Amino acid sequence: MWDDRDLIVLNDTLVQPGSILAAFTRDFWSLSESSGRSNYYRPLVTVSFILDRALFGLNPWGFHLTNLLIHSANCSLLAVLLVILGVPRLAAVGSAIVFAIHPAFGETVAWISGRSDSMAIMGMLLVVIAGRLAQERSRHSGRWNVIAALSFAIALCSKEIAVITPLISYIFARAAGDRSPLRGVVTPLTLIVFVGWCILRALALRNGLIPSVQIGPGLTTRFVSLLHVMSNLIWPPFFG
């Protein structure tokens, strides 16, 4: 469906030697001969397509299975995060179930190419969990800071929206009553990861860090689309 045809079915570069390296040195769409260049840098999503293609060929059930496994992992991570934050386990599990079946994630899970959102969410959840554990278990804070940095890299290399992860971590730290909320958010490792990602992205896109304004929908269309997305996050059956 939709982008799956260009990104997977018609993308023969997924099965060529050096495809994994190419995923990190070129933009998300340029690997497909049937499409042009883009302003998206999502190498880990492409790597996941490469692995699925190697395991399942072009059988769609395998790609859908991967989407389901990623979403299931995210539901589990959410439950773990809520327990760390002091939410009763039964309430945490109930919240994770709502997260699992909420229709806002229908497209993300059912649409193969939509896994970029799920992969970014996985990295972002891991960052917040590792950050909280680093704050609570100061004896092993170095280990958790490393995990947080690696998770931040996973999130950034899955979808650009992950740049707000430090802000989310900061909000959680403030909500938890930390006196120094920035200590577990801005670390040398996370700064190195962010700078490294910026450099790789700039080199891969060859057009700087700011997306081009010459392509894509206009400002009015983007604003209306934003309102539509926000309303759908509340409850798609009503606002859709």
Short mmCIF file of C-alpha atoms in Angstrom, two decimals:
data_model
loop_
_atom_site.label_atom_id
_atom_site.label_comp_id
_atom_site.label_asym_id
_atom_site.label_seq_id
_atom_site.Cartn_x
_atom_site.Cartn_y
_atom_site.Cartn_z
CA MET A 1 0.00 0.00 0.00
CA TRP A 2 1.11 3.55 -0.68
CA ASP A 3 4.84 3.96 -0.06
CA ASP A 4 5.37 0.22 0.46
CA ARG A 5 5.51 -0.25 -3.30
CA ASP A 6 8.41 2.16 -3.80
CA LEU A 7 10.26 1.59 -0.53
CA ILE A 8 10.06 -2.22 -0.53
CA VAL A 9 8.57 -3.94 -3.57
CA LEU A 10 10.34 -1.91 -6.27
CA ASN A 11 13.43 -1.18 -4.17
CA ASP A 12 15.97 -3.70 -5.45
CA THR A 13 18.77 -1.96 -3.54
CA LEU A 14 17.47 -3.70 -0.39
CA VAL A 15 18.99 -6.97 -1.60
CA GLN A 16 22.21 -5.58 -3.05
CA PRO A 17 25.61 -5.84 -1.31
CA GLY A 18 26.37 -2.83 0.87
CA SER A 19 22.71 -1.91 1.24
CA ILE A 20 23.02 -1.39 5.01
CA LEU A 21 25.90 1.06 4.57
CA ALA A 22 23.95 2.83 1.82
CA ALA A 23 21.02 3.28 4.20
CA PHE A 24 23.21 5.49 6.41
CA THR A 25 24.76 7.50 3.60
CA ARG A 26 21.72 8.33 1.48
CA ASP A 27 18.28 9.77 2.17
CA PHE A 28 15.26 7.60 2.90
CA TRP A 29 13.80 7.73 -0.61
CA SER A 30 16.83 7.85 -2.88
CA LEU A 31 17.46 4.10 -2.45
CA SER A 32 14.40 3.48 -4.59
CA GLU A 33 15.00 3.94 -8.31
CA SER A 34 11.33 4.80 -8.87
CA SER A 35 11.39 7.86 -6.60
CA GLY A 36 13.42 11.02 -6.27
CA ARG A 37 15.27 12.56 -3.38
CA SER A 38 13.67 13.59 -0.11
CA ASN A 39 14.45 15.39 3.15
CA TYR A 40 14.00 12.24 5.23
CA TYR A 41 16.92 10.52 6.96
CA ARG A 42 15.66 7.27 8.48
CA PRO A 43 18.42 4.69 8.00
CA LEU A 44 17.27 2.25 10.69
CA VAL A 45 13.85 1.95 9.06
CA THR A 46 15.56 1.05 5.79
CA VAL A 47 17.75 -1.45 7.64
CA SER A 48 14.61 -3.06 9.06
CA PHE A 49 13.26 -3.40 5.50
CA ILE A 50 16.54 -4.98 4.44
CA LEU A 51 16.36 -7.55 7.24
CA ASP A 52 12.69 -8.31 6.55
CA ARG A 53 13.40 -8.68 2.84
CA ALA A 54 16.20 -11.14 3.65
CA LEU A 55 13.99 -13.16 6.01
CA PHE A 56 10.62 -13.06 4.27
CA GLY A 57 11.28 -12.04 0.69
CA LEU A 58 8.28 -10.09 -0.52
CA ASN A 59 5.74 -11.95 1.60
CA PRO A 60 3.82 -9.15 3.36
CA TRP A 61 2.95 -11.20 6.44
CA GLY A 62 6.56 -11.08 7.61
CA PHE A 63 6.72 -7.31 7.37
CA HIS A 64 3.42 -7.00 9.22
CA LEU A 65 4.73 -9.38 11.90
CA THR A 66 7.69 -7.07 12.45
CA ASN A 67 5.32 -4.12 12.87
CA LEU A 68 3.28 -6.05 15.43
CA LEU A 69 6.38 -7.08 17.38
CA ILE A 70 7.63 -3.49 17.53
CA HIS A 71 4.24 -2.22 18.69
CA SER A 72 4.01 -4.99 21.30
CA ALA A 73 7.44 -4.03 22.60
CA ASN A 74 6.33 -0.41 22.87
CA CYS A 75 3.28 -1.41 24.89
CA SER A 76 5.51 -3.34 27.29
CA LEU A 77 7.95 -0.43 27.57
CA LEU A 78 5.09 1.92 28.37
CA ALA A 79 3.93 -0.35 31.18
CA VAL A 80 7.48 -0.49 32.56
CA LEU A 81 7.82 3.29 32.42
CA LEU A 82 4.54 3.81 34.26
CA VAL A 83 5.60 1.41 37.01
CA ILE A 84 8.93 3.26 37.34
CA LEU A 85 6.96 6.48 37.71
CA GLY A 86 5.00 4.98 40.60
CA VAL A 87 1.78 4.00 38.84
CA PRO A 88 0.19 0.84 40.32
CA ARG A 89 0.96 -2.20 38.20
CA LEU A 90 -2.66 -2.96 37.37
CA ALA A 91 -3.22 0.61 36.19
CA ALA A 92 0.04 0.48 34.22
CA VAL A 93 -1.03 -2.69 32.44
CA GLY A 94 -4.48 -1.21 31.75
CA SER A 95 -2.89 1.90 30.27
CA ALA A 96 -0.63 -0.25 28.09
CA ILE A 97 -3.67 -2.15 26.83
CA VAL A 98 -5.40 1.10 25.89
CA PHE A 99 -2.19 2.17 24.16
CA ALA A 100 -2.11 -1.17 22.31
CA ILE A 101 -5.64 -1.01 20.88
CA HIS A 102 -6.08 2.75 20.48
CA PRO A 103 -7.15 3.45 16.88
CA ALA A 104 -4.64 6.30 16.60
CA PHE A 105 -2.00 3.61 16.05
CA GLY A 106 -4.02 1.70 13.46
CA GLU A 107 -2.19 3.18 10.49
CA THR A 108 1.22 3.05 12.15
CA VAL A 109 0.93 -0.68 12.88
CA ALA A 110 -1.08 -1.86 9.87
CA TRP A 111 0.86 0.12 7.27
CA ILE A 112 4.30 -1.43 6.77
CA SER A 113 6.03 1.85 5.92
CA GLY A 114 4.43 3.42 8.98
CA ARG A 115 6.79 1.56 11.27
CA SER A 116 9.04 4.62 11.37
CA ASP A 117 6.72 6.02 14.05
CA SER A 118 6.78 2.82 16.10
CA MET A 119 10.56 2.54 15.89
CA ALA A 120 10.98 6.16 16.95
CA ILE A 121 8.57 5.64 19.86
CA MET A 122 10.58 2.61 20.97
CA GLY A 123 13.77 4.63 21.12
CA MET A 124 12.08 7.53 22.87
CA LEU A 125 10.51 5.30 25.53
CA LEU A 126 13.87 3.64 26.17
CA VAL A 127 15.50 7.05 26.59
CA VAL A 128 12.95 8.12 29.20
CA ILE A 129 13.17 4.78 31.06
CA ALA A 130 16.98 4.81 31.08
CA GLY A 131 16.98 8.44 32.19
CA ARG A 132 14.69 7.72 35.11
CA LEU A 133 16.76 4.70 36.18
CA ALA A 134 19.96 6.75 35.90
CA GLN A 135 18.45 9.28 38.30
CA GLU A 136 17.15 6.67 40.74
CA ARG A 137 20.16 4.37 40.66
CA SER A 138 23.08 6.75 40.80
CA ARG A 139 25.50 3.88 41.41
CA HIS A 140 24.87 2.59 37.90
CA SER A 141 24.03 5.92 36.29
CA GLY A 142 26.88 5.62 33.76
CA ARG A 143 25.46 2.40 32.37
CA TRP A 144 21.97 3.82 32.05
CA ASN A 145 23.31 7.00 30.44
CA VAL A 146 24.98 4.86 27.77
CA ILE A 147 21.69 3.03 27.16
CA ALA A 148 19.86 6.36 26.96
CA ALA A 149 22.34 7.69 24.39
CA LEU A 150 22.10 4.56 22.24
CA SER A 151 18.30 4.68 22.45
CA PHE A 152 18.35 8.33 21.42
CA ALA A 153 20.39 7.33 18.36
CA ILE A 154 17.81 4.64 17.52
CA ALA A 155 14.98 7.15 17.79
CA LEU A 156 16.73 9.82 15.71
CA CYS A 157 17.64 7.33 12.97
CA SER A 158 14.02 6.16 12.80
CA LYS A 159 12.17 9.46 12.47
CA GLU A 160 13.01 13.14 12.78
CA ILE A 161 10.35 13.81 15.42
CA ALA A 162 12.68 12.14 17.93
CA VAL A 163 14.60 15.42 18.30
CA ILE A 164 12.06 16.36 21.00
CA THR A 165 13.09 13.37 23.15
CA PRO A 166 15.25 15.45 25.56
CA LEU A 167 12.28 17.77 26.13
CA ILE A 168 10.06 14.79 26.95
CA SER A 169 12.69 13.42 29.33
CA TYR A 170 12.92 16.81 31.00
CA ILE A 171 9.14 16.95 31.50
CA PHE A 172 9.16 13.50 33.09
CA ALA A 173 12.06 14.49 35.34
CA ARG A 174 10.26 17.62 36.50
CA ALA A 175 7.07 15.66 37.10
CA ALA A 176 9.04 13.20 39.22
CA GLY A 177 10.30 16.07 41.37
CA ASP A 178 13.98 15.92 40.42
CA ARG A 179 15.93 18.87 41.72
CA SER A 180 18.32 18.76 38.76
CA PRO A 181 16.11 17.54 35.89
CA LEU A 182 18.63 18.49 33.20
CA ARG A 183 21.30 16.23 34.66
CA GLY A 184 19.67 13.09 33.33
CA VAL A 185 18.61 14.68 30.05
CA VAL A 186 21.59 16.58 28.68
CA THR A 187 24.68 14.39 29.00
CA PRO A 188 27.93 14.39 27.00
CA LEU A 189 26.85 11.15 25.33
CA THR A 190 23.47 12.49 24.20
CA LEU A 191 25.15 15.62 22.84
CA ILE A 192 27.64 13.49 20.91
CA VAL A 193 24.80 11.39 19.50
CA PHE A 194 22.85 14.47 18.44
CA VAL A 195 25.82 16.18 16.79
CA GLY A 196 26.78 12.94 15.05
CA TRP A 197 23.25 12.50 13.75
CA CYS A 198 23.18 16.09 12.47
CA ILE A 199 26.44 15.55 10.57
CA LEU A 200 25.35 12.23 9.06
CA ARG A 201 22.00 13.68 8.07
CA ALA A 202 23.56 16.73 6.46
CA LEU A 203 26.03 14.59 4.49
CA ALA A 204 23.33 12.14 3.38
CA LEU A 205 20.82 14.79 2.29
CA ARG A 206 23.47 17.10 0.84
CA ASN A 207 21.18 20.07 1.44
CA GLY A 208 21.88 21.09 5.02
CA LEU A 209 19.83 20.44 8.14
CA ILE A 210 16.74 22.45 7.21
CA PRO A 211 14.19 20.73 4.91
CA SER A 212 13.65 22.36 1.56
CA VAL A 213 10.62 24.64 1.29
CA GLN A 214 10.39 24.12 -2.46
CA ILE A 215 8.68 20.76 -2.19
CA GLY A 216 5.68 19.45 -0.30
CA PRO A 217 2.35 21.02 0.68
CA GLY A 218 1.89 24.70 1.40
CA LEU A 219 1.69 26.32 4.83
CA THR A 220 -2.14 26.32 4.92
CA THR A 221 -2.32 22.64 4.04
CA ARG A 222 0.27 21.80 6.69
CA PHE A 223 -1.64 23.74 9.36
CA VAL A 224 -4.95 22.03 8.53
CA SER A 225 -3.18 18.66 8.49
CA LEU A 226 -1.74 19.39 11.92
CA LEU A 227 -5.20 20.11 13.33
CA HIS A 228 -6.48 16.91 11.74
CA VAL A 229 -3.66 14.86 13.26
CA MET A 230 -4.17 16.35 16.73
CA SER A 231 -7.90 15.67 16.63
CA ASN A 232 -7.29 12.11 15.48
CA LEU A 233 -4.99 11.53 18.42
CA ILE A 234 -7.94 12.18 20.72
CA TRP A 235 -10.20 9.60 19.07
CA PRO A 236 -10.12 8.88 15.33
CA PRO A 237 -13.64 7.39 14.93
CA PHE A 238 -15.15 10.70 16.05
CA PHE A 239 -12.88 13.24 14.39
CA GLY A 240 -12.02 11.21 11.31
#
